[in-house]
Amino acid sequence: MKEFRYLRDIVFLLFLFTLPLEIQDIEDVYLLLFIFRLAQYVVGGKLETEKSTVSFTQDLKRILCSMAKIAKRPRYAIMNGIRYPEMFSPKCFKEALEYKPQPGDVFIDTYPKCGTTWMQNVTLYIFRKGKELENPSEFLLAAPFIDMVGVEGINSMPRPGAFKTHLPYSHMPYSPEAKYIFVARNPKDCCVSFYHHAVNEPGFGYWDGEFNDFFELFMAGELEYNDYFDHLLDWYPHRNDPNVFYTKYEDMKKDIKSVVLKLSAFLGREYIDAIEKDNAVLNNIVYYSGFEYMKKNLTDVYDIEKGENHAGRMLYGLRHVDEFTKSLNPPDDLPELQFVRKGIVGDWKNYFSAEQKERVNKKFLEKMKGTEVLQWYPLE
């Protein structure tokens, strides 16, 4: 009988692999397990032991609790173990993962909503030595998000320039001849900013999402680019590498000029020389990368329907995002997309409950044990 039972289980498992299910997160694994256990019960008439019955019940409870706990999720896909926005072209995302860096390439990497757009603008205007873009839509070509636009965006970028990505270090296109800029941010502020981004960007299909649900996804590491803490820990050991510039969002808020000077020196002697020769260069870099300027000029950057001369019209990756978003039929009364929102430190205090604060603090202490990150963000 044992041999029959094992053969039966193998048949059940093979059957599960034929089901049209996409494994998006741990709840999907629980669901498959539950189906397997249910099939055992239906065919066998009963579960093997009392212990099996208890386990079966626990599986069912866990699935139902998870479904009740998180009513809605942003739309993601998974490739190479990385969760990424479903609105992105899989072709472009794959190209970003497989890109082989060229000597002199510069990458800006953060976990989402940790200062990426801000650092893109700082770096862009260092390269431009303080000269303003003629058209804000040129930003898409001058600082391409390679996860979204792939090789086409890489090849279209005027050089010198910097690529944006959110990939963890373990999945980064790496070369010792390339340079990497990483920005860290307080996890609580990151969570709040990330929530607003997901709600505000209709391509996520999350326009009616709730913060408490989103918080649970953040804590479970089930958002795009996976877990915040794992992403930070993946980059942390490389913070002092000679080809890595590592800074914090909070340092940029505290003294942006100091960060600009250090980054200019990191990018090349000619950029720090330009600042030393003309102080207006530094002032322009700070101004054009400031939040008021970015809010005014970058609002329509990712909307390729805003004009015939919009630079994004030539990029397949952006057109794919636009078409996917339209397919979701978002409500007509959604607020205007704000890619740059507040840009402040401590906004999490307006959203977190006491319990949520303690849960983040606990995970932060557990994950960051033995690192300097504990000093970067003292618990509040």
Short mmCIF file of C-alpha atoms in Angstrom, two decimals:
data_model
loop_
_atom_site.label_atom_id
_atom_site.label_comp_id
_atom_site.label_asym_id
_atom_site.label_seq_id
_atom_site.Cartn_x
_atom_site.Cartn_y
_atom_site.Cartn_z
CA MET A 1 0.00 0.00 0.00
CA LYS A 2 2.88 2.35 0.72
CA GLU A 3 4.15 1.90 -2.83
CA PHE A 4 0.71 2.79 -4.18
CA ARG A 5 0.51 5.86 -1.96
CA TYR A 6 3.90 7.13 -3.15
CA LEU A 7 2.97 6.51 -6.79
CA ARG A 8 -0.32 8.32 -6.22
CA ASP A 9 1.49 11.31 -4.72
CA ILE A 10 3.87 11.47 -7.68
CA VAL A 11 0.90 11.49 -10.07
CA PHE A 12 -0.71 14.30 -8.05
CA LEU A 13 2.48 16.37 -8.17
CA LEU A 14 2.79 15.91 -11.92
CA PHE A 15 -0.82 17.03 -12.25
CA LEU A 16 -0.11 20.20 -10.27
CA PHE A 17 2.64 21.17 -12.69
CA THR A 18 0.11 21.06 -15.53
CA LEU A 19 -2.18 23.61 -13.86
CA PRO A 20 -2.15 27.11 -15.47
CA LEU A 21 -0.92 28.82 -12.31
CA GLU A 22 1.76 31.49 -12.05
CA ILE A 23 3.86 31.33 -8.90
CA GLN A 24 3.91 35.00 -7.88
CA ASP A 25 4.52 34.74 -4.15
CA ILE A 26 4.46 32.47 -1.13
CA GLU A 27 0.66 32.35 -1.02
CA ASP A 28 0.70 30.63 -4.41
CA VAL A 29 2.97 27.96 -2.99
CA TYR A 30 0.56 27.46 -0.10
CA LEU A 31 -2.28 27.19 -2.59
CA LEU A 32 -0.50 24.46 -4.54
CA LEU A 33 0.21 22.62 -1.31
CA PHE A 34 -3.43 22.89 -0.33
CA ILE A 35 -4.60 21.53 -3.70
CA PHE A 36 -2.18 18.63 -3.29
CA ARG A 37 -3.44 17.85 0.20
CA LEU A 38 -7.06 18.18 -0.91
CA ALA A 39 -6.46 15.74 -3.77
CA GLN A 40 -4.96 13.28 -1.30
CA TYR A 41 -8.06 13.59 0.82
CA VAL A 42 -10.51 13.20 -2.06
CA VAL A 43 -8.83 10.13 -3.53
CA GLY A 44 -7.80 8.51 -0.26
CA GLY A 45 -11.03 9.25 1.54
CA LYS A 46 -9.12 10.50 4.57
CA LEU A 47 -5.80 11.96 5.52
CA GLU A 48 -3.11 9.52 6.58
CA THR A 49 -2.86 10.54 10.24
CA GLU A 50 -4.30 12.87 12.81
CA LYS A 51 -1.15 14.95 12.40
CA SER A 52 -1.86 15.22 8.67
CA THR A 53 -5.37 16.43 9.45
CA VAL A 54 -4.01 19.20 11.67
CA SER A 55 -1.45 20.21 9.04
CA PHE A 56 -4.14 20.17 6.35
CA THR A 57 -6.30 22.49 8.44
CA GLN A 58 -3.38 24.82 9.10
CA ASP A 59 -2.63 25.03 5.38
CA LEU A 60 -6.22 25.99 4.67
CA LYS A 61 -6.29 28.59 7.44
CA ARG A 62 -3.04 30.14 6.26
CA ILE A 63 -4.33 30.55 2.70
CA LEU A 64 -7.66 32.01 3.82
CA CYS A 65 -5.98 34.37 6.31
CA SER A 66 -3.57 35.59 3.67
CA MET A 67 -6.39 36.20 1.20
CA ALA A 68 -8.35 38.10 3.84
CA LYS A 69 -5.32 40.02 5.07
CA ILE A 70 -4.25 41.47 1.73
CA ALA A 71 -7.22 42.41 -0.38
CA LYS A 72 -5.28 43.75 -3.35
CA ARG A 73 -1.75 43.75 -4.72
CA PRO A 74 0.09 45.81 -7.32
CA ARG A 75 0.55 43.90 -10.57
CA TYR A 76 3.95 42.25 -10.81
CA ALA A 77 5.70 39.60 -12.87
CA ILE A 78 8.76 37.54 -11.94
CA MET A 79 11.96 36.90 -13.88
CA ASN A 80 15.15 35.31 -12.56
CA GLY A 81 13.67 35.46 -9.08
CA ILE A 82 13.12 39.23 -9.27
CA ARG A 83 9.61 40.64 -8.96
CA TYR A 84 9.17 43.54 -11.40
CA PRO A 85 6.21 45.65 -12.62
CA GLU A 86 3.98 43.67 -14.95
CA MET A 87 3.61 46.80 -17.09
CA PHE A 88 7.28 46.47 -18.10
CA SER A 89 8.14 44.63 -21.29
CA PRO A 90 9.62 41.21 -20.36
CA LYS A 91 11.94 41.61 -23.35
CA CYS A 92 13.31 44.91 -22.03
CA PHE A 93 13.67 43.63 -18.48
CA LYS A 94 15.56 40.58 -19.73
CA GLU A 95 17.86 42.84 -21.75
CA ALA A 96 18.64 44.86 -18.63
CA LEU A 97 19.52 41.71 -16.70
CA GLU A 98 21.77 40.45 -19.50
CA TYR A 99 23.47 43.72 -20.44
CA LYS A 100 27.27 43.61 -20.48
CA PRO A 101 28.60 46.94 -19.17
CA GLN A 102 31.05 48.91 -21.28
CA PRO A 103 34.07 50.76 -19.88
CA GLY A 104 32.88 54.09 -18.52
CA ASP A 105 29.26 53.04 -17.98
CA VAL A 106 27.61 54.56 -14.91
CA PHE A 107 24.69 52.93 -13.08
CA ILE A 108 22.39 54.50 -10.50
CA ASP A 109 20.82 51.85 -8.30
CA THR A 110 18.43 52.07 -5.38
CA TYR A 111 15.58 50.09 -3.98
CA PRO A 112 12.42 51.74 -5.38
CA LYS A 113 11.51 55.12 -3.87
CA CYS A 114 14.85 55.67 -2.18
CA GLY A 115 15.93 58.74 -4.13
CA THR A 116 16.49 57.32 -7.60
CA THR A 117 14.95 60.16 -9.60
CA TRP A 118 16.69 62.73 -7.45
CA MET A 119 20.07 61.07 -7.95
CA GLN A 120 19.38 60.72 -11.67
CA ASN A 121 18.94 64.47 -11.92
CA VAL A 122 21.98 65.23 -9.78
CA THR A 123 24.16 62.95 -11.91
CA LEU A 124 22.68 64.20 -15.18
CA TYR A 125 23.41 67.83 -14.35
CA ILE A 126 26.91 67.01 -13.15
CA PHE A 127 27.55 65.47 -16.55
CA ARG A 128 25.96 68.50 -18.22
CA LYS A 129 28.01 70.84 -16.01
CA GLY A 130 24.88 72.65 -14.91
CA LYS A 131 23.36 73.17 -18.36
CA GLU A 132 19.57 72.76 -18.41
CA LEU A 133 17.86 70.27 -20.72
CA GLU A 134 16.15 72.00 -23.64
CA ASN A 135 13.07 69.79 -23.19
CA PRO A 136 12.19 67.91 -19.96
CA SER A 137 11.18 64.84 -21.99
CA GLU A 138 14.86 64.45 -22.97
CA PHE A 139 15.32 63.15 -19.43
CA LEU A 140 14.03 59.75 -20.58
CA LEU A 141 16.88 59.39 -23.05
CA ALA A 142 19.51 61.17 -20.97
CA ALA A 143 18.91 59.02 -17.87
CA PRO A 144 17.18 55.83 -19.09
CA PHE A 145 15.51 53.35 -16.76
CA ILE A 146 17.02 50.25 -18.33
CA ASP A 147 14.70 47.82 -16.51
CA MET A 148 11.87 49.45 -18.46
CA VAL A 149 13.48 50.41 -21.79
CA GLY A 150 16.16 47.74 -22.23
CA VAL A 151 18.93 47.86 -24.82
CA GLU A 152 17.13 50.45 -26.95
CA GLY A 153 17.29 52.92 -24.07
CA ILE A 154 20.91 52.03 -23.38
CA ASN A 155 21.93 52.64 -26.98
CA SER A 156 19.90 55.86 -27.21
CA MET A 157 21.50 57.54 -24.20
CA PRO A 158 23.82 60.46 -25.02
CA ARG A 159 27.16 59.95 -23.31
CA PRO A 160 28.33 60.71 -20.75
CA GLY A 161 25.21 59.56 -18.94
CA ALA A 162 23.95 57.20 -16.26
CA PHE A 163 21.56 54.26 -16.38
CA LYS A 164 18.87 53.83 -13.75
CA THR A 165 18.04 50.41 -12.34
CA HIS A 166 16.57 48.88 -9.19
CA LEU A 167 18.28 45.51 -9.52
CA PRO A 168 19.92 44.01 -6.42
CA TYR A 169 23.70 43.78 -6.55
CA SER A 170 23.53 40.02 -7.17
CA HIS A 171 21.65 40.65 -10.44
CA MET A 172 23.40 43.84 -11.55
CA PRO A 173 25.19 44.04 -14.89
CA TYR A 174 28.66 44.31 -13.37
CA SER A 175 32.08 45.31 -14.61
CA PRO A 176 35.06 46.65 -12.65
CA GLU A 177 35.39 49.23 -15.44
CA ALA A 178 31.89 50.60 -14.81
CA LYS A 179 30.85 52.90 -11.96
CA TYR A 180 27.92 52.40 -9.60
CA ILE A 181 25.98 54.92 -7.52
CA PHE A 182 23.84 53.55 -4.70
CA VAL A 183 21.41 55.47 -2.49
CA ALA A 184 19.96 54.06 0.74
CA ARG A 185 16.90 55.39 2.56
CA ASN A 186 15.11 54.89 5.86
CA PRO A 187 12.83 51.85 5.36
CA LYS A 188 9.81 53.55 6.91
CA ASP A 189 9.96 56.56 4.58
CA CYS A 190 10.65 54.21 1.68
CA CYS A 191 7.50 52.22 2.47
CA VAL A 192 5.27 55.30 2.53
CA SER A 193 6.72 56.76 -0.67
CA PHE A 194 6.48 53.35 -2.36
CA TYR A 195 2.81 53.10 -1.41
CA HIS A 196 2.00 56.47 -2.98
CA HIS A 197 3.95 55.50 -6.08
CA ALA A 198 1.97 52.27 -6.46
CA VAL A 199 -1.36 54.04 -5.97
CA ASN A 200 -0.44 56.96 -8.21
CA GLU A 201 0.95 54.96 -11.15
CA PRO A 202 -2.09 53.39 -12.90
CA GLY A 203 0.06 50.70 -14.54
CA PHE A 204 0.19 48.91 -11.19
CA GLY A 205 -3.61 48.59 -11.16
CA TYR A 206 -3.46 49.60 -7.50
CA TRP A 207 -5.25 52.95 -7.58
CA ASP A 208 -7.65 51.85 -4.82
CA GLY A 209 -5.01 50.07 -2.74
CA GLU A 210 -4.89 50.54 1.03
CA PHE A 211 -1.77 51.47 2.99
CA ASN A 212 -2.22 48.70 5.56
CA ASP A 213 -2.28 46.08 2.80
CA PHE A 214 0.75 47.63 1.16
CA PHE A 215 2.58 47.65 4.48
CA GLU A 216 2.07 43.89 4.78
CA LEU A 217 3.52 43.39 1.31
CA PHE A 218 6.50 45.56 2.22
CA MET A 219 7.13 43.55 5.37
CA ALA A 220 6.83 40.27 3.47
CA GLY A 221 9.20 41.45 0.73
CA GLU A 222 6.50 40.91 -1.89
CA LEU A 223 6.85 44.19 -3.77
CA GLU A 224 8.82 44.91 -6.92
CA TYR A 225 12.51 44.08 -6.57
CA ASN A 226 11.62 41.90 -3.61
CA ASP A 227 12.63 42.67 -0.03
CA TYR A 228 13.91 46.13 0.94
CA PHE A 229 16.21 44.76 3.62
CA ASP A 230 17.71 42.06 1.40
CA HIS A 231 18.29 44.62 -1.35
CA LEU A 232 20.13 46.91 1.06
CA LEU A 233 22.19 44.06 2.49
CA ASP A 234 23.10 42.91 -1.01
CA TRP A 235 24.74 46.28 -1.75
CA TYR A 236 26.08 47.02 1.73
CA PRO A 237 29.34 44.98 1.50
CA HIS A 238 30.29 46.95 -1.62
CA ARG A 239 29.84 50.42 -0.16
CA ASN A 240 33.60 51.01 -0.07
CA ASP A 241 34.44 49.43 -3.43
CA PRO A 242 36.55 51.82 -5.55
CA ASN A 243 33.95 51.88 -8.34
CA VAL A 244 30.97 52.41 -6.01
CA PHE A 245 29.63 55.74 -4.71
CA TYR A 246 27.43 54.98 -1.72
CA THR A 247 25.28 57.62 -0.07
CA LYS A 248 22.03 58.06 1.83
CA TYR A 249 18.88 59.95 0.96
CA GLU A 250 19.05 61.68 4.32
CA ASP A 251 22.59 62.94 3.60
CA MET A 252 21.36 64.41 0.33
CA LYS A 253 18.58 66.21 2.20
CA LYS A 254 20.99 67.46 4.85
CA ASP A 255 23.75 68.76 2.57
CA ILE A 256 23.16 68.27 -1.14
CA LYS A 257 26.11 70.46 -2.15
CA SER A 258 28.51 68.22 -0.26
CA VAL A 259 27.09 65.14 -1.99
CA VAL A 260 27.34 66.86 -5.39
CA LEU A 261 30.99 67.71 -4.82
CA LYS A 262 31.89 64.17 -3.73
CA LEU A 263 29.95 62.62 -6.59
CA SER A 264 31.55 64.98 -9.11
CA ALA A 265 34.99 63.90 -7.95
CA PHE A 266 33.91 60.24 -8.20
CA LEU A 267 32.64 60.68 -11.76
CA GLY A 268 35.76 62.38 -13.07
CA ARG A 269 38.23 65.19 -12.65
CA GLU A 270 36.67 67.32 -15.37
CA TYR A 271 33.41 67.63 -13.42
CA ILE A 272 34.95 68.83 -10.19
CA ASP A 273 37.18 71.17 -12.23
CA ALA A 274 34.09 72.69 -13.87
CA ILE A 275 32.62 73.44 -10.44
CA GLU A 276 35.86 74.89 -9.11
CA LYS A 277 36.20 77.18 -12.13
CA ASP A 278 32.63 78.49 -11.95
CA ASN A 279 30.50 78.34 -8.81
CA ALA A 280 27.39 78.84 -10.95
CA VAL A 281 27.84 75.25 -12.14
CA LEU A 282 27.32 73.91 -8.62
CA ASN A 283 24.36 76.20 -8.01
CA ASN A 284 22.73 75.11 -11.28
CA ILE A 285 23.22 71.43 -10.50
CA VAL A 286 21.53 71.90 -7.14
CA TYR A 287 18.71 74.00 -8.63
CA TYR A 288 17.89 71.74 -11.59
CA SER A 289 17.89 68.67 -9.37
CA GLY A 290 15.82 70.36 -6.66
CA PHE A 291 12.37 69.04 -5.79
CA GLU A 292 10.46 72.12 -6.87
CA TYR A 293 12.12 72.08 -10.28
CA MET A 294 11.63 68.32 -10.67
CA LYS A 295 7.95 68.46 -9.66
CA LYS A 296 7.33 71.19 -12.20
CA ASN A 297 9.26 69.68 -15.09
CA LEU A 298 9.06 65.90 -14.66
CA THR A 299 5.31 65.54 -14.12
CA ASP A 300 4.64 64.70 -17.76
CA VAL A 301 7.94 63.00 -18.55
CA TYR A 302 6.52 59.46 -18.52
CA ASP A 303 3.34 60.38 -20.41
CA ILE A 304 4.29 59.80 -24.05
CA GLU A 305 0.96 61.18 -25.25
CA LYS A 306 1.86 64.70 -24.16
CA GLY A 307 3.19 65.78 -27.53
CA GLU A 308 4.56 64.73 -30.89
CA ASN A 309 8.08 65.70 -29.89
CA HIS A 310 8.07 63.64 -26.70
CA ALA A 311 11.35 61.72 -26.58
CA GLY A 312 9.63 58.66 -25.15
CA ARG A 313 7.71 58.01 -28.36
CA MET A 314 10.74 56.35 -29.89
CA LEU A 315 11.25 53.85 -27.06
CA TYR A 316 9.43 50.53 -27.31
CA GLY A 317 9.62 49.95 -23.55
CA LEU A 318 7.68 53.12 -22.79
CA ARG A 319 5.08 52.40 -25.44
CA HIS A 320 4.64 48.95 -23.90
CA VAL A 321 4.00 50.52 -20.48
CA ASP A 322 1.51 52.93 -22.02
CA GLU A 323 -0.40 50.17 -23.83
CA PHE A 324 -0.44 47.89 -20.79
CA THR A 325 -1.74 50.70 -18.60
CA LYS A 326 -4.55 51.45 -21.04
CA SER A 327 -5.52 47.77 -21.05
CA LEU A 328 -6.30 48.03 -17.32
CA ASN A 329 -8.98 50.67 -18.02
CA PRO A 330 -8.06 52.90 -15.09
CA PRO A 331 -10.78 55.27 -13.85
CA ASP A 332 -10.99 58.62 -15.61
CA ASP A 333 -10.97 60.56 -12.35
CA LEU A 334 -7.55 59.43 -11.13
CA PRO A 335 -5.36 62.29 -9.89
CA GLU A 336 -2.55 63.45 -12.15
CA LEU A 337 0.55 61.28 -11.94
CA GLN A 338 3.13 62.74 -9.55
CA PHE A 339 6.43 61.02 -10.13
CA VAL A 340 8.04 63.40 -7.63
CA ARG A 341 5.92 63.76 -4.48
CA LYS A 342 7.14 65.30 -1.19
CA GLY A 343 10.80 64.42 -0.91
CA ILE A 344 10.90 64.83 2.87
CA VAL A 345 12.37 62.88 5.77
CA GLY A 346 10.05 61.47 8.43
CA ASP A 347 6.77 61.36 6.50
CA TRP A 348 6.26 57.82 7.77
CA LYS A 349 5.10 59.27 11.11
CA ASN A 350 1.92 60.42 9.37
CA TYR A 351 1.05 56.86 8.30
CA PHE A 352 2.50 54.21 10.62
CA SER A 353 0.56 52.88 13.57
CA ALA A 354 2.47 52.11 16.76
CA GLU A 355 2.29 48.41 15.93
CA GLN A 356 3.60 48.93 12.40
CA LYS A 357 6.49 51.01 13.70
CA GLU A 358 7.47 48.29 16.15
CA ARG A 359 7.26 45.58 13.48
CA VAL A 360 9.58 47.49 11.15
CA ASN A 361 11.95 48.22 14.02
CA LYS A 362 12.07 44.54 14.94
CA LYS A 363 12.79 43.41 11.40
CA PHE A 364 15.32 46.21 10.96
CA LEU A 365 17.24 45.10 14.06
CA GLU A 366 17.16 41.45 13.00
CA LYS A 367 18.22 42.01 9.40
CA MET A 368 20.81 44.74 9.97
CA LYS A 369 22.49 43.17 12.98
CA GLY A 370 26.25 43.70 12.86
CA THR A 371 26.12 46.45 10.21
CA GLU A 372 26.63 50.21 10.28
CA VAL A 373 23.09 50.63 9.01
CA LEU A 374 21.91 50.47 12.63
CA GLN A 375 23.72 53.78 13.21
CA TRP A 376 22.34 55.33 10.03
CA TYR A 377 18.75 54.99 11.15
CA PRO A 378 18.38 55.06 14.95
CA LEU A 379 15.07 53.59 16.02
CA GLU A 380 12.24 55.99 16.75
#
